[in-house]
CSV table of C-alpha atoms in Angstrom, one decimal:
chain,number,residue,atom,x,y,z
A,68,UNK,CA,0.0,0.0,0.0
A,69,UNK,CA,1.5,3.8,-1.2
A,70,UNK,CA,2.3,5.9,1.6
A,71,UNK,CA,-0.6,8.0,3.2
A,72,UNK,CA,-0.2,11.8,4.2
A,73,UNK,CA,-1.9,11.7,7.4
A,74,UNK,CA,-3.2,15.4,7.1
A,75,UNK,CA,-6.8,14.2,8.8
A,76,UNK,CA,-8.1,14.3,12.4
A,77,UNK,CA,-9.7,10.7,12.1
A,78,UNK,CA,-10.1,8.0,10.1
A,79,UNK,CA,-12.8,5.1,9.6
A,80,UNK,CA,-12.5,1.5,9.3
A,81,UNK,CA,-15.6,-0.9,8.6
A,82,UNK,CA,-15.4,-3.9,10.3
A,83,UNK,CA,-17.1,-7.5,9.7
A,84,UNK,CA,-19.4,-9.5,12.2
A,85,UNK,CA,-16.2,-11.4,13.3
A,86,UNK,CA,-14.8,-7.9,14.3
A,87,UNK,CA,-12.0,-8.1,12.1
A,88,UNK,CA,-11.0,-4.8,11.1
A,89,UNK,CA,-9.9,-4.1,7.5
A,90,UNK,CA,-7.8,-2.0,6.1
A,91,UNK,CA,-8.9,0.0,3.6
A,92,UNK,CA,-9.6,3.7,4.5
A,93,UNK,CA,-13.1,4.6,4.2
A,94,UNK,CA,-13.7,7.9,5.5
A,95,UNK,CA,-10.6,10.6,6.4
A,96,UNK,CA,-12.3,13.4,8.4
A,97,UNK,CA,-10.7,16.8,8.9
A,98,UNK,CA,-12.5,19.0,11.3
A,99,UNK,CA,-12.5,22.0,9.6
A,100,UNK,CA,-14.1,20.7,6.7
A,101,UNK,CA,-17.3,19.3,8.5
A,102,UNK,CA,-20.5,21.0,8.5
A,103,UNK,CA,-21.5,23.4,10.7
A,104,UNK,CA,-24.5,21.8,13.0
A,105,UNK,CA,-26.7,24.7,13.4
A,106,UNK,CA,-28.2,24.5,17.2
A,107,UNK,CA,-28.2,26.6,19.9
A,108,UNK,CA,-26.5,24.2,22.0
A,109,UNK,CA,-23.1,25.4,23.6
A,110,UNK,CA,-22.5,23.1,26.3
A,111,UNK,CA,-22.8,19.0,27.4
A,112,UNK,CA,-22.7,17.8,30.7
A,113,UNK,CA,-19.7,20.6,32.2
A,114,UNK,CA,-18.6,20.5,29.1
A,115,UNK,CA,-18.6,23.8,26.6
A,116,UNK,CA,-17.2,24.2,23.2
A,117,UNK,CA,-16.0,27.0,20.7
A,118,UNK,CA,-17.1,25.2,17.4
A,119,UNK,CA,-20.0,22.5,16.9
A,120,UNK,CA,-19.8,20.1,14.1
A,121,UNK,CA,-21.9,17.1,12.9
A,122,UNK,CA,-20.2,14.0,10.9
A,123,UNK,CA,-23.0,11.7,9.2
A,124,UNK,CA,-21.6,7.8,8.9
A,125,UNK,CA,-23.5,6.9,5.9
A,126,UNK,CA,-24.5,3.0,6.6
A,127,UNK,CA,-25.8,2.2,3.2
A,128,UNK,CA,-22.1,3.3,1.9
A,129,UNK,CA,-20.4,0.8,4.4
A,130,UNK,CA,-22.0,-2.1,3.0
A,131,UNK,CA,-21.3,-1.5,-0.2
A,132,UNK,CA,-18.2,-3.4,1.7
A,133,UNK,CA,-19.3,-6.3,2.5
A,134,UNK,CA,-18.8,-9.2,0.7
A,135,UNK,CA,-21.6,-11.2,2.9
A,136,UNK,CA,-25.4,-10.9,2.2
A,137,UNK,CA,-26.5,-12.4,5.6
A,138,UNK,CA,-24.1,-10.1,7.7
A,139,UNK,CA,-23.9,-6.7,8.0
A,140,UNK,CA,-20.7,-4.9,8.6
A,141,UNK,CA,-19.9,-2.1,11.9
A,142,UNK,CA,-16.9,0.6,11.4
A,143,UNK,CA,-14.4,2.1,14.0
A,144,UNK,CA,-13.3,5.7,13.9
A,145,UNK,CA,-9.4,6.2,15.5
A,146,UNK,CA,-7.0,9.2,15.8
A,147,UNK,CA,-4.2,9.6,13.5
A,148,UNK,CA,-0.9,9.1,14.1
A,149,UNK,CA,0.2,12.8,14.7
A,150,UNK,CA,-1.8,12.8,18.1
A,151,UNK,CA,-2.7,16.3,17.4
A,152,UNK,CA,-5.7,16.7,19.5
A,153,UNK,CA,-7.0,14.9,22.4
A,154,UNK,CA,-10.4,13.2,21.4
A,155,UNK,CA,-12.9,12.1,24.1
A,156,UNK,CA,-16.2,10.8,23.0
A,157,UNK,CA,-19.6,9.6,25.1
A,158,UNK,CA,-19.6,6.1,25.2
A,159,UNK,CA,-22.1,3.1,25.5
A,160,UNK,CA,-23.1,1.2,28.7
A,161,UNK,CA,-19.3,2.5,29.9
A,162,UNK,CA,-19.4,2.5,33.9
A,163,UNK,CA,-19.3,5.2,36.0
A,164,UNK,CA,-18.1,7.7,33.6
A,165,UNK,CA,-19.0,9.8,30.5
A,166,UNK,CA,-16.3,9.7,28.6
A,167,UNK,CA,-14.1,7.2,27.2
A,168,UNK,CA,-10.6,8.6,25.2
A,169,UNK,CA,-9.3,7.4,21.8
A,170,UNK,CA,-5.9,7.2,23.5
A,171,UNK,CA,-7.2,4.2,25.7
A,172,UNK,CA,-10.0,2.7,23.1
A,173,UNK,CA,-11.4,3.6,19.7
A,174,UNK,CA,-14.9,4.4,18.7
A,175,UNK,CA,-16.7,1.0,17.7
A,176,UNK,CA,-20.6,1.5,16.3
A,177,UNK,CA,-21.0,-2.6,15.5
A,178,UNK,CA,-23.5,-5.3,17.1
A,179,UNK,CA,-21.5,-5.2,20.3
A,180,UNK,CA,-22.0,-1.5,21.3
A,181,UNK,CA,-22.4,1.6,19.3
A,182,UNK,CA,-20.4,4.8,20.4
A,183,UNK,CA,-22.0,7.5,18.5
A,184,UNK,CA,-23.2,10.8,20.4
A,185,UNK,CA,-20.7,13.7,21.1
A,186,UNK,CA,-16.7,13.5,20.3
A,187,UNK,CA,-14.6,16.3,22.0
A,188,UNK,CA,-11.6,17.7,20.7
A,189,UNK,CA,-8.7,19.8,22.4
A,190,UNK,CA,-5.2,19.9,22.4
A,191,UNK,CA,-4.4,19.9,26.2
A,192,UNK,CA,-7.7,18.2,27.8
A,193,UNK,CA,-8.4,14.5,27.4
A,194,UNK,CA,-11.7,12.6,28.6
A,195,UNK,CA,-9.7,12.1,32.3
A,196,UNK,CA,-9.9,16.0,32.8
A,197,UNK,CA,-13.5,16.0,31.2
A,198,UNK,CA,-15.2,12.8,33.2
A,199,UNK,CA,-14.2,15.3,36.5
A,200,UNK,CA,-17.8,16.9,37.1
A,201,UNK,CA,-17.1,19.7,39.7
A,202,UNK,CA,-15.4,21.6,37.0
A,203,UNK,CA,-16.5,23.6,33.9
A,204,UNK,CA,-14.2,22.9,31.0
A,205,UNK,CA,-14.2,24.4,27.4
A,206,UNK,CA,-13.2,22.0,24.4
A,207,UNK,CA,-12.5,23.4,20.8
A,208,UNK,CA,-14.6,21.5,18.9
A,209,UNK,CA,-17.6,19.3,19.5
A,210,UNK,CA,-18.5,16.9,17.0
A,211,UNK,CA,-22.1,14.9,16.8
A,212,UNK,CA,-21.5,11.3,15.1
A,213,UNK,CA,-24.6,10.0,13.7
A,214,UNK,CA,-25.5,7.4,10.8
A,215,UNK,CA,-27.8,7.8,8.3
A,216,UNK,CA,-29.7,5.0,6.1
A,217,UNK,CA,-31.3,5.6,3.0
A,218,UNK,CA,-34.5,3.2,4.4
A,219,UNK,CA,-34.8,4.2,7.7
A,220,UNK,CA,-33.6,0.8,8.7
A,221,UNK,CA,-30.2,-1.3,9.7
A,222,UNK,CA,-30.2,-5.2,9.4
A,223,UNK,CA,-27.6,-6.4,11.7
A,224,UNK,CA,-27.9,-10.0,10.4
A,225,UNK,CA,-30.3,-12.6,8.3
A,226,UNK,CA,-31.5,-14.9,10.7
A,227,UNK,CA,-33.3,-18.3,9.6
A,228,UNK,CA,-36.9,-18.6,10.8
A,229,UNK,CA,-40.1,-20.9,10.9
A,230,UNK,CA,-42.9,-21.2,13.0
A,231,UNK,CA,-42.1,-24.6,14.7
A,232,UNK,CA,-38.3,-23.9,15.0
A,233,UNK,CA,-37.7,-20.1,16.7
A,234,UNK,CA,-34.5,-18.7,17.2
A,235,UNK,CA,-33.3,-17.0,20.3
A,236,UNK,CA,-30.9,-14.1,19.7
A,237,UNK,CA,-29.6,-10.8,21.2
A,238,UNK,CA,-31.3,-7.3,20.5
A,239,UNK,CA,-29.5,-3.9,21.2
A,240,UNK,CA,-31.0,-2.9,24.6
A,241,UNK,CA,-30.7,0.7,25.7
A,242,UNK,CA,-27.2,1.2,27.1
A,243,UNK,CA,-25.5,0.1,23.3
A,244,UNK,CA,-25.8,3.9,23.0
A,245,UNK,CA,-24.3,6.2,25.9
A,246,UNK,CA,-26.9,6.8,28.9
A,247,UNK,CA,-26.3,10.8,28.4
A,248,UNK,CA,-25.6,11.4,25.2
A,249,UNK,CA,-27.8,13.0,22.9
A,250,UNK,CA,-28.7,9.5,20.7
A,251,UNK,CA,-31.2,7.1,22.0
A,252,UNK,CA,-32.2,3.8,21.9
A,253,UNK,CA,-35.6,3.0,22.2
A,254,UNK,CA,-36.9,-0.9,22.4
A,255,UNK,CA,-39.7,-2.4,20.8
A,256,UNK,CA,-42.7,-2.6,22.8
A,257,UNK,CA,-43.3,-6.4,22.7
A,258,UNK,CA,-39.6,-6.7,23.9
A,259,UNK,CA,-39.3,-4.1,26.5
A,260,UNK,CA,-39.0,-5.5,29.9
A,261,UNK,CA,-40.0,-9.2,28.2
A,262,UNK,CA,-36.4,-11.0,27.6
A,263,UNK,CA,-33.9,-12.5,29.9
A,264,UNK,CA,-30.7,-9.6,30.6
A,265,UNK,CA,-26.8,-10.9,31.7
A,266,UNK,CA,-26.4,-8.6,34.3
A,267,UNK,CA,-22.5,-7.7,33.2
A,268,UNK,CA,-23.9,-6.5,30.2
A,269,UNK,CA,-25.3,-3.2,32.1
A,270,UNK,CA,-28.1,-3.1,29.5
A,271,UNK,CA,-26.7,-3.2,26.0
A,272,UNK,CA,-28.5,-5.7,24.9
A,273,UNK,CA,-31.5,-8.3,25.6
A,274,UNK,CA,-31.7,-11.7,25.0
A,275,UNK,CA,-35.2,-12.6,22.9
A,276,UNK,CA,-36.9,-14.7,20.0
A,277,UNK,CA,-37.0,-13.5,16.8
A,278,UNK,CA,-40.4,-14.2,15.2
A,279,UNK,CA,-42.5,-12.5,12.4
A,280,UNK,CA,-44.9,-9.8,13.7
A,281,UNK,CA,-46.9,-9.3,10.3
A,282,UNK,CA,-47.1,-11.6,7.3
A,283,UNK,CA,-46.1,-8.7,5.3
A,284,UNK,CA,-42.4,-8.1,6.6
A,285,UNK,CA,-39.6,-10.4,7.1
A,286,UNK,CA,-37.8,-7.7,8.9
A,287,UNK,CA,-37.8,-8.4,12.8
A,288,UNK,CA,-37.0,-4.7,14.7
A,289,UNK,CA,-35.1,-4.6,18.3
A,290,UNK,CA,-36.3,-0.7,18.2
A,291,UNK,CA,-35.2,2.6,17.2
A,292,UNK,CA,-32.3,4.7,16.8
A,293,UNK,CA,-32.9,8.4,17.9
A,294,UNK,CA,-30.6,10.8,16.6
A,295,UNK,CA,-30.4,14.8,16.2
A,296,UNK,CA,-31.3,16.0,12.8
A,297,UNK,CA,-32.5,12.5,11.3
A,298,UNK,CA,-35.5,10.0,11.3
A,299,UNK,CA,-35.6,7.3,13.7
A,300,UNK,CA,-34.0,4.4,12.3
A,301,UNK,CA,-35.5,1.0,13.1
A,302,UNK,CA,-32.1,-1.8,13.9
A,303,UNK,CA,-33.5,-5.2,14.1
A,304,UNK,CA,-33.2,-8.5,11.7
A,305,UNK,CA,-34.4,-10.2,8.2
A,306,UNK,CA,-35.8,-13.3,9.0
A,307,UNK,CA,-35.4,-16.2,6.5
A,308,UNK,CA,-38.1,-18.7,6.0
A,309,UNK,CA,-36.8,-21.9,6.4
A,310,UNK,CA,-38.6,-25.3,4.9
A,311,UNK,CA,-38.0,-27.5,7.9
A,312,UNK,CA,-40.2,-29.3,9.4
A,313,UNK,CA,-39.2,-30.6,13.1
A,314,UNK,CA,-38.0,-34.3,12.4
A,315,UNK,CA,-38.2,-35.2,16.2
A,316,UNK,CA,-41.6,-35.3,16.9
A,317,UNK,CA,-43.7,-37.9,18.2
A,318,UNK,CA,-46.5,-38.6,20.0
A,319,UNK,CA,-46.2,-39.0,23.9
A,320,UNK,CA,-48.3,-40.1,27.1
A,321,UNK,CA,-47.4,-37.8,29.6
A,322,UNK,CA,-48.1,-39.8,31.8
A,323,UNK,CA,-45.7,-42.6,31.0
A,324,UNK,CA,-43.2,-41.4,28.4
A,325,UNK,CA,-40.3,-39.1,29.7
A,326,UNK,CA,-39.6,-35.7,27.5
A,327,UNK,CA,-36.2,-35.4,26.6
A,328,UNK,CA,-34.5,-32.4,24.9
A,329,UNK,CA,-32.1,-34.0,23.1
A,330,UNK,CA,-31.5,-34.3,19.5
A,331,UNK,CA,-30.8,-37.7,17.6
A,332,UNK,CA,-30.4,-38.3,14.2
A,333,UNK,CA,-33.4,-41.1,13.1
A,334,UNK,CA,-31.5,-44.4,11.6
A,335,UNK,CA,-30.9,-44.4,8.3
């Protein structure tokens, strides 16, 4: 690969549902070539900054990528090497803070967690001085991160379905965005409250079946993506009918027969 003039602030990777992170360079972002975001706003949390940005991750662009129909790909957005500024960002489900620090871990928006929100940048103050709440701090640019779709919608994987044979699976819960940033996460109704949670997980995600809501759509949603500026977008599944019929069955006297769980190939 020809040698890159790293004259950008950050840089964007996609990434694959194996997290393995390619190389290619998909997006080089210089700050003072972002758009204006045109709010009001002047201050997050304690902190206050001199220029506001916005940064749209189009998701319909990253997976022109992917070489996978039944996967969807993620990205990650990192500093450059020249370390010019110090870049702090709002984090998902990250505990007891606010702020996480490219210096100690990238921004990752995949399946596991999605970091978009706010990303501070400053040549002297790094997301230690900013996660200290009895102070005021002033940054020199703020920067909202948010994606975009074309339809409104984000398939995180194609899933195989019928209505003997369910799937269980993981939805994005509300903590895979940050508690306090400015982008929510809002769950489904018929899954709110109504899957099993692993407690280490603080909340990113729930564990539920996937099953078809209407006979019109295959697409199974987790809930919506609420974002500045955009329309909600709905993250969920495709579910893939599949033609096969439970080969286990039999009948049984409850009574007398015991129920096992097991599955055993019939003789052939």
């Amino acid at each position: 690969m020809s040698q890159i003039v790293k004259s950008y602030d950050l840089e964007l990777l996609v990434q694959d549902s194996r997290e393995q992170w390619k190389s290619q360079y998909i997006i080089q972002v210089k700050l003072r070539n972002l758009e204006n975001f045109k709010t009001n706003l002047t201050k997050f949390e304690n902190i206050r900054f001199k220029n506001f940005k916005i940064l749209y991750i189009d998701w319909d662009e990253l997976q022109k990528q992917n070489r996978y129909s039944n996967t969807t790909l993620g990205f990650l957005l990192r500093n450059n090497t020249n370390h010019i500024y110090k870049i702090s960002y709002t984090v998902g489900y990250y505990d007891g803070f606010t702020f996480n620090g490219l210096e100690k871990r990238n921004i990752i928006c995949s399946f596991r967690q999605c970091d978009i929100g706010y990303v501070f940048f400053d040549k002297k103050l790094n997301y230690e001085k900013l996660n200290e709440k009895g102070k005021i701090y002033t940054v020199e640019y703020a920067v909202l991160v948010i994606v975009k779709s074309s339809s409104n919608i984000i398939v995180l994987q194609e899933v195989n379905y019928h209505k003997m044979n369910i799937n269980i699976g993981l939805c994005p819960y509300i903590n895979w965005v940050s508690k306090k940033g400015p982008v929510k996460f809002i769950p489904e109704d018929h899954i709110k409250d109504n899957g099993y949670f692993e407690s280490s997980n603080g909340n990113a995600h729930i564990i539920i079946p996937f099953f078809k809501k209407s006979l019109d759509s295959n697409f199974f949603s987790c809930g919506k993506l609420k974002q500045p500026t955009l329309n909600d977008i709905s993250i969920g599944y495709n579910l893939k009918y599949q033609n096969n019929e439970n080969q286990y069955e039999r009948k049984i006297n409850p009574s007398h027969d015991n129920i096992n769980c097991k599955n055993e190939r019939r003789p052939g």
